[in-house]
mmCIF file of C-alpha atoms in Angstrom:
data_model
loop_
_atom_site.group_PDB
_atom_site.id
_atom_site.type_symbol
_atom_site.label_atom_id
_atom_site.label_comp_id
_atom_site.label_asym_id
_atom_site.label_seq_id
_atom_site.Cartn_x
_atom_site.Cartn_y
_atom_site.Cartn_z
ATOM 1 C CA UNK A 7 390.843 114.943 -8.886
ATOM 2 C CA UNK A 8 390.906 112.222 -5.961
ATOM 3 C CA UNK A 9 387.720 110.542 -4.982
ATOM 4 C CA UNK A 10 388.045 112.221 -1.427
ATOM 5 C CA UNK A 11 387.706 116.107 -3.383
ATOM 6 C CA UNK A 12 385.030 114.854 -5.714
ATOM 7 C CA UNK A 13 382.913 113.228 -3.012
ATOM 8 C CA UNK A 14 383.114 116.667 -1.092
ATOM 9 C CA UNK A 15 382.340 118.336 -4.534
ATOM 10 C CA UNK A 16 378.753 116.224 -4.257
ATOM 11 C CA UNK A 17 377.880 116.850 -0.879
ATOM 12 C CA UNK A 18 378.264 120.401 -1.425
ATOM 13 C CA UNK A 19 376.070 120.137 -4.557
ATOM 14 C CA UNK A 20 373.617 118.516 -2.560
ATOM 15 C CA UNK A 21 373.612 120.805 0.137
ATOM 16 C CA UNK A 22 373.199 123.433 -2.483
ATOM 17 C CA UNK A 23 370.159 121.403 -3.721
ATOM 18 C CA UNK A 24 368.861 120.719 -0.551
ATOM 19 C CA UNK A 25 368.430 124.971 0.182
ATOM 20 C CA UNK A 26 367.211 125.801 -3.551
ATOM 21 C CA UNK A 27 364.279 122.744 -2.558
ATOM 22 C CA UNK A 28 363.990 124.583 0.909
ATOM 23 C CA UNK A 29 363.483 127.981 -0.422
ATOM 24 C CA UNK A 30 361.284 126.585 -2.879
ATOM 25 C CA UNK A 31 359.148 124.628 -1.104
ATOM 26 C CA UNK A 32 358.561 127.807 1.217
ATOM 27 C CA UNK A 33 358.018 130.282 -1.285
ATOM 28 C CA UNK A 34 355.201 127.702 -2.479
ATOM 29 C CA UNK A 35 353.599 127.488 1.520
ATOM 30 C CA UNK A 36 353.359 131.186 1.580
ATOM 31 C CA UNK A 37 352.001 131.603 -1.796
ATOM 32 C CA UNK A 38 349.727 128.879 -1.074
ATOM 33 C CA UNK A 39 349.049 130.064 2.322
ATOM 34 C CA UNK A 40 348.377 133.464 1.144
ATOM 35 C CA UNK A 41 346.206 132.362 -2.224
ATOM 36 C CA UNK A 42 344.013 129.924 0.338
ATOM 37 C CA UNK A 43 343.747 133.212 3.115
ATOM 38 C CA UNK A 44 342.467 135.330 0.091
ATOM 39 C CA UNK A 45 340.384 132.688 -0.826
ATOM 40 C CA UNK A 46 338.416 132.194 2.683
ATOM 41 C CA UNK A 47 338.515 135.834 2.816
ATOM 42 C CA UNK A 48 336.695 136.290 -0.300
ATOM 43 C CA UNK A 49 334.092 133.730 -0.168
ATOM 44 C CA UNK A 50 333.377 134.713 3.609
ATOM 45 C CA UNK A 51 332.767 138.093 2.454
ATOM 46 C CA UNK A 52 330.100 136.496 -0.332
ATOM 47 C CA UNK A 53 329.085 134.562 2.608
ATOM 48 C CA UNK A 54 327.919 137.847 4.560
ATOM 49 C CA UNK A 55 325.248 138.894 1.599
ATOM 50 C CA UNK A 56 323.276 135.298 2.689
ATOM 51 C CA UNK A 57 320.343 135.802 5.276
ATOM 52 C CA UNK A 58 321.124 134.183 8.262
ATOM 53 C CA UNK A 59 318.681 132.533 10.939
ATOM 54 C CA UNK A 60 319.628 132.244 14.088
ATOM 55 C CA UNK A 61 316.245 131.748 15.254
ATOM 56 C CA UNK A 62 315.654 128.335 14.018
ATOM 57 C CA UNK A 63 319.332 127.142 15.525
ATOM 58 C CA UNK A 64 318.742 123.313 15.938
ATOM 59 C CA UNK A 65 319.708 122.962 19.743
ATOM 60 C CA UNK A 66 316.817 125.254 20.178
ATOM 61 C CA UNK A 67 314.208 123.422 18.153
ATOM 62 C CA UNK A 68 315.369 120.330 18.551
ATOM 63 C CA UNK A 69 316.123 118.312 21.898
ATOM 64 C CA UNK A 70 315.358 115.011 21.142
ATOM 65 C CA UNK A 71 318.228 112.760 21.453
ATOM 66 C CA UNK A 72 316.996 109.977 20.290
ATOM 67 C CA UNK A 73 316.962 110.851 16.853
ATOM 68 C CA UNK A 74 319.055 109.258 13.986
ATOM 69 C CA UNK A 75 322.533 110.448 12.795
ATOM 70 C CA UNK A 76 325.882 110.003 12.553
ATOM 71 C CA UNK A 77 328.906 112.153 12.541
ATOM 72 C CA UNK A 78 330.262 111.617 9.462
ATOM 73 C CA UNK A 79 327.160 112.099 7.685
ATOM 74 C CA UNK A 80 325.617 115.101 7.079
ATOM 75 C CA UNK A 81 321.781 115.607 5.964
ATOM 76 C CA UNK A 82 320.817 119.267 5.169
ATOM 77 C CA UNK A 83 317.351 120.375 4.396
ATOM 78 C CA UNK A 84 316.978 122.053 0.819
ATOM 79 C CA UNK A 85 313.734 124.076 1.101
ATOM 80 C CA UNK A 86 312.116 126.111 -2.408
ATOM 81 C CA UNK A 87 309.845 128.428 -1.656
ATOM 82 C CA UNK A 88 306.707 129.966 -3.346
ATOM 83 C CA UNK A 89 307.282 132.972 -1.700
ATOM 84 C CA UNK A 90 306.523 135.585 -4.222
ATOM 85 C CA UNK A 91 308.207 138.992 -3.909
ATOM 86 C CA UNK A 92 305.436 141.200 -2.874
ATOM 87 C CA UNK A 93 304.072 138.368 -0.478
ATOM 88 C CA UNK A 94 304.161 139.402 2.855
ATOM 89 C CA UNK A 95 303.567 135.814 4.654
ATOM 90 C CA UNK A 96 306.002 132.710 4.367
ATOM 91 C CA UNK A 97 304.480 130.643 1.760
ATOM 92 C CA UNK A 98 304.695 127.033 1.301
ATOM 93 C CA UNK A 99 307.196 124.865 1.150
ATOM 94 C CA UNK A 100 307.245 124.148 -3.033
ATOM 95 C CA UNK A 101 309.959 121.461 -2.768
ATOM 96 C CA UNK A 102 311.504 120.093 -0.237
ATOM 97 C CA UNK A 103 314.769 117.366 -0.387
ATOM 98 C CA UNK A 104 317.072 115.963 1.743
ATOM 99 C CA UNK A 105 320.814 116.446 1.140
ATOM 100 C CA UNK A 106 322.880 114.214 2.392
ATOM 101 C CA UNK A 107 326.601 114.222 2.120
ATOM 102 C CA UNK A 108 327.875 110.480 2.997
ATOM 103 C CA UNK A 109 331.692 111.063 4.126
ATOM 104 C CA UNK A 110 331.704 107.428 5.807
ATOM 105 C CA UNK A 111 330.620 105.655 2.104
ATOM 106 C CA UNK A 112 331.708 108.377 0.375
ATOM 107 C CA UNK A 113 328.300 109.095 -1.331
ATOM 108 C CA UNK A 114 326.131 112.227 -2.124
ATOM 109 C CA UNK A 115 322.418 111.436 -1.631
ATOM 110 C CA UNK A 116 319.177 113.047 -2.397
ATOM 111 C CA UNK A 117 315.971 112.788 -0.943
ATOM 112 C CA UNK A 118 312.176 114.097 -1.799
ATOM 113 C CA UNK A 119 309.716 114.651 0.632
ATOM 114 C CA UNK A 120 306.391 115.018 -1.137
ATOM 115 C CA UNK A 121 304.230 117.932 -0.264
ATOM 116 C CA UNK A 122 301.159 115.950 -0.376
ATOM 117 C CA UNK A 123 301.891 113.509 2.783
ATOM 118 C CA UNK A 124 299.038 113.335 5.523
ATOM 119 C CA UNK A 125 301.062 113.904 8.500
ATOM 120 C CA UNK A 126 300.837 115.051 12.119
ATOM 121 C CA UNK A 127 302.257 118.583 12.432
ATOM 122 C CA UNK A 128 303.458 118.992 15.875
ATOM 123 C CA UNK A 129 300.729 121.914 17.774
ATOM 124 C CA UNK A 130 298.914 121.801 14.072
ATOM 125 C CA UNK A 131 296.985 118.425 14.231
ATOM 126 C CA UNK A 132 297.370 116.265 10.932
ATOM 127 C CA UNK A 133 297.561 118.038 7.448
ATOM 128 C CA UNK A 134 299.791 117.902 3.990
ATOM 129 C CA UNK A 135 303.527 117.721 4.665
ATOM 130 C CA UNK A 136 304.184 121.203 3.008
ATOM 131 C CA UNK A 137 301.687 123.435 5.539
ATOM 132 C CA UNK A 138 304.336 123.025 8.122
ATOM 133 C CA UNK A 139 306.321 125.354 6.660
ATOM 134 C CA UNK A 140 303.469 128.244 6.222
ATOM 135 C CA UNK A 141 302.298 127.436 9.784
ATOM 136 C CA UNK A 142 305.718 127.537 11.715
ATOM 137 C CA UNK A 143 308.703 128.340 9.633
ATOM 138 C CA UNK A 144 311.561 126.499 9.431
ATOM 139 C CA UNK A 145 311.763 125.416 12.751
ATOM 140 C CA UNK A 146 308.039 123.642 12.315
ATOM 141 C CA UNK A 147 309.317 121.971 9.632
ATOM 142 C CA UNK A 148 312.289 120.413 11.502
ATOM 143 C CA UNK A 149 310.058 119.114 14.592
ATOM 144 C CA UNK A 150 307.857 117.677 11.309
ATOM 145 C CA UNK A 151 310.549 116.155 10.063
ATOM 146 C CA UNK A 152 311.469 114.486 13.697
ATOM 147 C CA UNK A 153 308.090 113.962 14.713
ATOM 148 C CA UNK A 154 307.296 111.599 11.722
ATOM 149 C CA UNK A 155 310.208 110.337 10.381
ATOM 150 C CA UNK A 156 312.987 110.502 13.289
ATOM 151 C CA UNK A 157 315.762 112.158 11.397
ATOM 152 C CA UNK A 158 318.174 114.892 13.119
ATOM 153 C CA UNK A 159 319.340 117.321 10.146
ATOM 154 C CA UNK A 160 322.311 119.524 10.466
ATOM 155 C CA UNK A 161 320.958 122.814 8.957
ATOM 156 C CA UNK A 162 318.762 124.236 6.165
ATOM 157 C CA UNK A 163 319.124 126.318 2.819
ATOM 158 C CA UNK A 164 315.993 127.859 1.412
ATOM 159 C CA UNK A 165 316.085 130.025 -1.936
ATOM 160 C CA UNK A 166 312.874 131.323 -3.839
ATOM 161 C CA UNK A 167 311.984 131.009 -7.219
ATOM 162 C CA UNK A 168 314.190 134.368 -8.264
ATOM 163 C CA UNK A 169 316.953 132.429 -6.249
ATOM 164 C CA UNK A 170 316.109 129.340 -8.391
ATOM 165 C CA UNK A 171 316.374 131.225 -11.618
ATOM 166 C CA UNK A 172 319.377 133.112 -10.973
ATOM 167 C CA UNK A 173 321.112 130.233 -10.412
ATOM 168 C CA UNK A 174 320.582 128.445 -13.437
ATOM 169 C CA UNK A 175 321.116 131.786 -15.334
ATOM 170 C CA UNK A 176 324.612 132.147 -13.933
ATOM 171 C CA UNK A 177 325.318 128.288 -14.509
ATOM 172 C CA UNK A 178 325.061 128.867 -17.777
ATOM 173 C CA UNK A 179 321.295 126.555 -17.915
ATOM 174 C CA UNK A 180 320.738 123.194 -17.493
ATOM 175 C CA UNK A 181 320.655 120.373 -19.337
ATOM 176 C CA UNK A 182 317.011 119.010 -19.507
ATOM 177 C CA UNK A 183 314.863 116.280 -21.585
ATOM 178 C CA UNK A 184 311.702 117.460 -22.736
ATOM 179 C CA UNK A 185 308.747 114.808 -23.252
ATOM 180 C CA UNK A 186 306.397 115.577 -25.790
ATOM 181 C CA UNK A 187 303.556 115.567 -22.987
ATOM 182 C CA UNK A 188 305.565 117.922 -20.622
ATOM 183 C CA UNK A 189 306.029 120.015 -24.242
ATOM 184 C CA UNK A 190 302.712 120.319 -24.976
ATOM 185 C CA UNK A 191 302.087 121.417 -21.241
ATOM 186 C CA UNK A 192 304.725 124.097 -21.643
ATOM 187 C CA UNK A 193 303.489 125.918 -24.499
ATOM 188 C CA UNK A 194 299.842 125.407 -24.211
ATOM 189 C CA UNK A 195 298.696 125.397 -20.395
ATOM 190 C CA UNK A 196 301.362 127.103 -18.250
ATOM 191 C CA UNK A 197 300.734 130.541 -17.353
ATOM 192 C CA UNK A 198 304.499 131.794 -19.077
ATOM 193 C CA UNK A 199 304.104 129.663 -21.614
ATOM 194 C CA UNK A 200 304.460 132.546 -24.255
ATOM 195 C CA UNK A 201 308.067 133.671 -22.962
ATOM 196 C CA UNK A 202 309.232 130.126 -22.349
ATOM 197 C CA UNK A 203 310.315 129.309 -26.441
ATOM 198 C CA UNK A 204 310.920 125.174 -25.469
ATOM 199 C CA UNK A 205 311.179 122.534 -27.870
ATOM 200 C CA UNK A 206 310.844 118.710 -27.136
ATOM 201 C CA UNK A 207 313.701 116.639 -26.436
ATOM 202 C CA UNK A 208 317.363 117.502 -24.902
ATOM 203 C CA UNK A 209 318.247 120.864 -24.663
ATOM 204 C CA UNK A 210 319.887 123.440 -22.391
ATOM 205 C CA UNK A 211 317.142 125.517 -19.914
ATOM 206 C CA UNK A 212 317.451 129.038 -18.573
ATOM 207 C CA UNK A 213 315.829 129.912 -15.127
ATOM 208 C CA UNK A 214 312.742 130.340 -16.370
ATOM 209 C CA UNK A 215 311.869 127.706 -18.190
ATOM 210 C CA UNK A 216 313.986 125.073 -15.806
ATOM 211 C CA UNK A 217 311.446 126.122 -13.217
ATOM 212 C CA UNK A 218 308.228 125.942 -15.005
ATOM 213 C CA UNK A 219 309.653 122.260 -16.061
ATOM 214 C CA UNK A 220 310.092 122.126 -12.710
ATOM 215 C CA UNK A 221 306.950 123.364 -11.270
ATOM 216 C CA UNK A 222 304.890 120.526 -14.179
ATOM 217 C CA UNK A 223 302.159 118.710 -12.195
ATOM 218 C CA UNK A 224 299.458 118.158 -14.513
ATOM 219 C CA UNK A 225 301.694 115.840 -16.427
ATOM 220 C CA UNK A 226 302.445 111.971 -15.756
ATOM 221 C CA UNK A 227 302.283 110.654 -12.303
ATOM 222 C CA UNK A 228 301.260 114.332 -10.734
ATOM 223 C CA UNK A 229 303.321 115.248 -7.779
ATOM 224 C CA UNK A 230 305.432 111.647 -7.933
ATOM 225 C CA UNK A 231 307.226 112.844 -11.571
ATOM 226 C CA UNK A 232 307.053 116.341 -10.241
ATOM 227 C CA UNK A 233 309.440 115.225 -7.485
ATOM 228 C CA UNK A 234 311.857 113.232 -9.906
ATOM 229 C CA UNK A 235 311.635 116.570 -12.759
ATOM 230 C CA UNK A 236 312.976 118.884 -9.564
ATOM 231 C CA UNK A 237 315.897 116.151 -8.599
ATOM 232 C CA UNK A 238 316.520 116.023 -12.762
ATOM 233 C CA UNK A 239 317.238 119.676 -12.304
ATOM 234 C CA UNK A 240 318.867 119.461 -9.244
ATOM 235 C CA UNK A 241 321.320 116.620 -10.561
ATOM 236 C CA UNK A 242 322.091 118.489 -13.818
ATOM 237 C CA UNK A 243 322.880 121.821 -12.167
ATOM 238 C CA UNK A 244 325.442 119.862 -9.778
ATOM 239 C CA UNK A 245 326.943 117.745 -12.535
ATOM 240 C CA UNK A 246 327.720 121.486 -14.183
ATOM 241 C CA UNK A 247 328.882 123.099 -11.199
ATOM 242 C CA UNK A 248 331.473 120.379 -10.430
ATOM 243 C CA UNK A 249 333.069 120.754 -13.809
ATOM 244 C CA UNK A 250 333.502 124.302 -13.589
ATOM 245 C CA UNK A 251 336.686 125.984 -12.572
ATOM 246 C CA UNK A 252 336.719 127.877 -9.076
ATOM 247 C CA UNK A 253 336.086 131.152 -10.463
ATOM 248 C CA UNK A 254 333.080 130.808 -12.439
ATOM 249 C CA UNK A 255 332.055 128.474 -9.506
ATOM 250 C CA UNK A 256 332.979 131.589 -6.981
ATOM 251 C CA UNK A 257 330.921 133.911 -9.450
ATOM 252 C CA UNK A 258 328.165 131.822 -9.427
ATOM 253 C CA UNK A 259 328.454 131.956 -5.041
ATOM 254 C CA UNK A 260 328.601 135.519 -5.823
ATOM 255 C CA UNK A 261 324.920 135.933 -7.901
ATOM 256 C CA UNK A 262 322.634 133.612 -5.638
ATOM 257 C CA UNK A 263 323.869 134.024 -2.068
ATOM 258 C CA UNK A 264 321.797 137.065 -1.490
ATOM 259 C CA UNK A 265 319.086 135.013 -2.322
ATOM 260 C CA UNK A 266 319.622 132.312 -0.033
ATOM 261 C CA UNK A 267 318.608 131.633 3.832
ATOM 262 C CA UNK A 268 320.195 129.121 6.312
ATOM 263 C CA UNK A 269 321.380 128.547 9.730
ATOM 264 C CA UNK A 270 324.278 127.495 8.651
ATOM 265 C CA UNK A 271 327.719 128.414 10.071
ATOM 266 C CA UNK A 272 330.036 129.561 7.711
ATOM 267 C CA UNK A 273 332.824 126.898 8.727
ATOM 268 C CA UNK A 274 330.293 124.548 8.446
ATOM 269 C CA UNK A 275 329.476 125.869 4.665
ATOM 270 C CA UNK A 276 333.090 125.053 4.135
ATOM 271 C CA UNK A 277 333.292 121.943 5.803
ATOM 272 C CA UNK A 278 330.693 120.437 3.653
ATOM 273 C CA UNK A 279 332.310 121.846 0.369
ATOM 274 C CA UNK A 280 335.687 120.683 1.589
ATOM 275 C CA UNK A 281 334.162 117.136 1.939
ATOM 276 C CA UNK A 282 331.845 117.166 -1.166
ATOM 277 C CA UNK A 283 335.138 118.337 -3.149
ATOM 278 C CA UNK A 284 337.443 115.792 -2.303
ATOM 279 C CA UNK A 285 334.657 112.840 -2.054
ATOM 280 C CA UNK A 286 335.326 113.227 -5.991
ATOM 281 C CA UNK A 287 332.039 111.942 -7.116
ATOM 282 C CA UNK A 288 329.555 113.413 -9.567
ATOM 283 C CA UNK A 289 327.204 110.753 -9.112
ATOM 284 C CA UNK A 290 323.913 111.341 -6.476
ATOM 285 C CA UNK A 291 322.063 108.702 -5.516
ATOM 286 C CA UNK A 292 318.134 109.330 -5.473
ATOM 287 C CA UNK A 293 315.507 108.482 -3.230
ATOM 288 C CA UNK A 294 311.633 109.516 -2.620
ATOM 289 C CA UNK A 295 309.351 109.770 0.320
ATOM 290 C CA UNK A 296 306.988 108.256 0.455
ATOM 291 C CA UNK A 297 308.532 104.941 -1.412
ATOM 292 C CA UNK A 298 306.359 102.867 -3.706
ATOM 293 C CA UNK A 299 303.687 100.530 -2.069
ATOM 294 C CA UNK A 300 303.602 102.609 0.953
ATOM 295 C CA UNK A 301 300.308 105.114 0.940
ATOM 296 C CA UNK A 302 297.128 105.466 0.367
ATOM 297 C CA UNK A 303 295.648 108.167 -2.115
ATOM 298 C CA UNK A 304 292.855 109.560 -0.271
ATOM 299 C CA UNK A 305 290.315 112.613 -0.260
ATOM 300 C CA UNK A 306 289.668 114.505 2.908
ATOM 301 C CA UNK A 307 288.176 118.003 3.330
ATOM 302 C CA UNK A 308 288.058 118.360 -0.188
ATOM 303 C CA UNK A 309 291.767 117.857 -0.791
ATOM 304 C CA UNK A 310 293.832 114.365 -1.904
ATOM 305 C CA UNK A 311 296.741 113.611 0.403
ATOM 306 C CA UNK A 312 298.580 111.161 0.205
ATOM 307 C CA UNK A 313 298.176 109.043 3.731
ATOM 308 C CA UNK A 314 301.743 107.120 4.353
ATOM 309 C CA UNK A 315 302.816 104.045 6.293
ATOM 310 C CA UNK A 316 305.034 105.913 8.401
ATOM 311 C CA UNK A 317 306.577 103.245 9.636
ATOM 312 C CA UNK A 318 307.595 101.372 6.228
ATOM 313 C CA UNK A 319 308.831 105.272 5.296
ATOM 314 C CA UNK A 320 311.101 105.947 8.652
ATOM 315 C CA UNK A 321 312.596 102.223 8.067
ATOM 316 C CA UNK A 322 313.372 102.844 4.090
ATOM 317 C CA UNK A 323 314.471 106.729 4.641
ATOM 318 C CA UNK A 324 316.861 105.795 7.767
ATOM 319 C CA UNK A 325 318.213 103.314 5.536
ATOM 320 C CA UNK A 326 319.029 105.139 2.516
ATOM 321 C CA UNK A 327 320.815 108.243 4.566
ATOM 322 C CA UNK A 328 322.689 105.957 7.089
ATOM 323 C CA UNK A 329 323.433 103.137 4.829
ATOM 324 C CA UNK A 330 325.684 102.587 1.722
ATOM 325 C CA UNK A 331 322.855 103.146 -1.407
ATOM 326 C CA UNK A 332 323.562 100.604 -4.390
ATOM 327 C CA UNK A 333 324.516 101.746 -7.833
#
């Protein structure tokens, strides 16, 4: 065969090639297409069983331009609630963090705001941090948040303790390290302690018993480890759902969303797990407000609060959020 025929010979080939790769590569945009469209469809129709509010949309609670943010980072407010079932009114705040997703240093942050702070609540005079939210809602709680320590947030989720529990049910548990003091607490003092069946050291929680560990302030530091036992649970919950595969993970979506409140947009729910997901980390850096060496314990009306250099607190909380945290 001259070189002229089998040159021809290999272009065909490669033609041939070339249209197999074609046909492949399109079959794999519409499967792909079509997996990711039944995808979006699905988890916006687990979306719909969340609660939405509207009311507390942030361009109508907040106007104030002059607070701190930045576009590639977003802070959303993660509120637990002691709203009991058969309670009719709000009820307080339990925990509140700070969640920040850090696309610019590609970082995940998390930040506790202690329910004990003396603080001006805006129409309210001053009182503990954690009245806002029985007073005003949400929205009171943003302005709060503004008022005293100049940070714009980008939305809210709130669950309840059932939320809270079914959760860590449908996770599977939680890995958590028992101290013999927090132990002893457990199965002697707490009101559940009879159903909770803990033992000291490292083990793996249900819902119940993660929030009762949770929930410990008459152990340690009072509401300082209290703070740093609800981020332990927080961080250990994440850690699991980021090694689980996107069914169980879409499951999971499934069991709490009906549970859960927020004013968040559903592209913006997907944004931030679009972001989160590809940032690749597992690692969340931790912070608390107020930060050592910056309050007072005091007594006042009967009550100890904590009264805060507000200041010192704006200056270290702006930094952590907007800046790149260290390892």
């Amino acid at each position: 065969m001259s070189n002229r025929a089998m040159n021809k010979k290999r272009r065909k080939r490669k033609r041939i090639v070339k249209r197999i790769m074609s046909c492949l590569l399109v079959a794999i945009a519409i499967v792909s297409g079509s997996f990711a469209a039944k995808v979006r469809y699905e988890v916006t129709d687990a979306f719909a069983t969340m609660d939405r509010d509207k009311s507390s949309d942030l361009s109508n609670v907040l106007d104030d331009s002059d607070l701190l943010s930045d576009d590639q980072i977003m802070n959303i407010l993660l509120i637990g609630s002691d709203k009991r079932a058969n309670w009719s009114q709000a009820g307080r705040s339990d925990s509140t963090m700070i969640a920040t997703i850090d696309n610019k240093n590609k970082q995940l942050k998390l930040t506790s705001l202690m329910r004990d702070m003396y603080v001006d609540i805006p129409g309210h005079g001053k009182s503990k941090f954690n009245a806002a939210y029985s007073l005003g809602g949400v929205e009171l709680l943003y302005e709060t948040i503004a008022q005293n320590f100049n940070i714009k947030l980008d939305g809210y989720v709130l669950v309840d303790f059932e939320a809270f529990k079914s959760l860590i049910d449908e996770a599977g548990g939680v890995e958590v390290n028992l101290n013999q003091e927090e132990y002893t607490y457990l199965t002697t003092a707490y009101h559940r302690s009879s159903v909770l069946d803990v033992v000291p050291g490292l083990q793996t929680m249900n819902g119940e018993q993660a929030l009762a560990y949770a929930r410990i302030r008459q152990v340690g530091n009072n509401d300082f480890e209290r703070t740093q036992r609800q981020r332990n649970v927080m961080l250990s919950l994440f850690a699991k759902a980021k090694a689980m595969p996107f069914t169980k993970l879409f499951d999971l979506g499934k069991t709490v969303l009906p549970y859960v409140t927020t004013d968040l947009s559903n592209d913006e729910i997907f944004r931030m797990g679009k972001t989160v997901l590809f940032m690749g980390t597992t690692h969340i850096h931790q912070m608390r407000i107020p930060v050592d060496n910056s309050y007072k314990n005091q007594k006042i009306n009967k009550a100890w609060i904590l009264d805060v250099d507000l200041a010192q607190n704006q200056q270290a909380l702006s930094e952590f959020i907007f800046n790149k945290a260290e390892d």
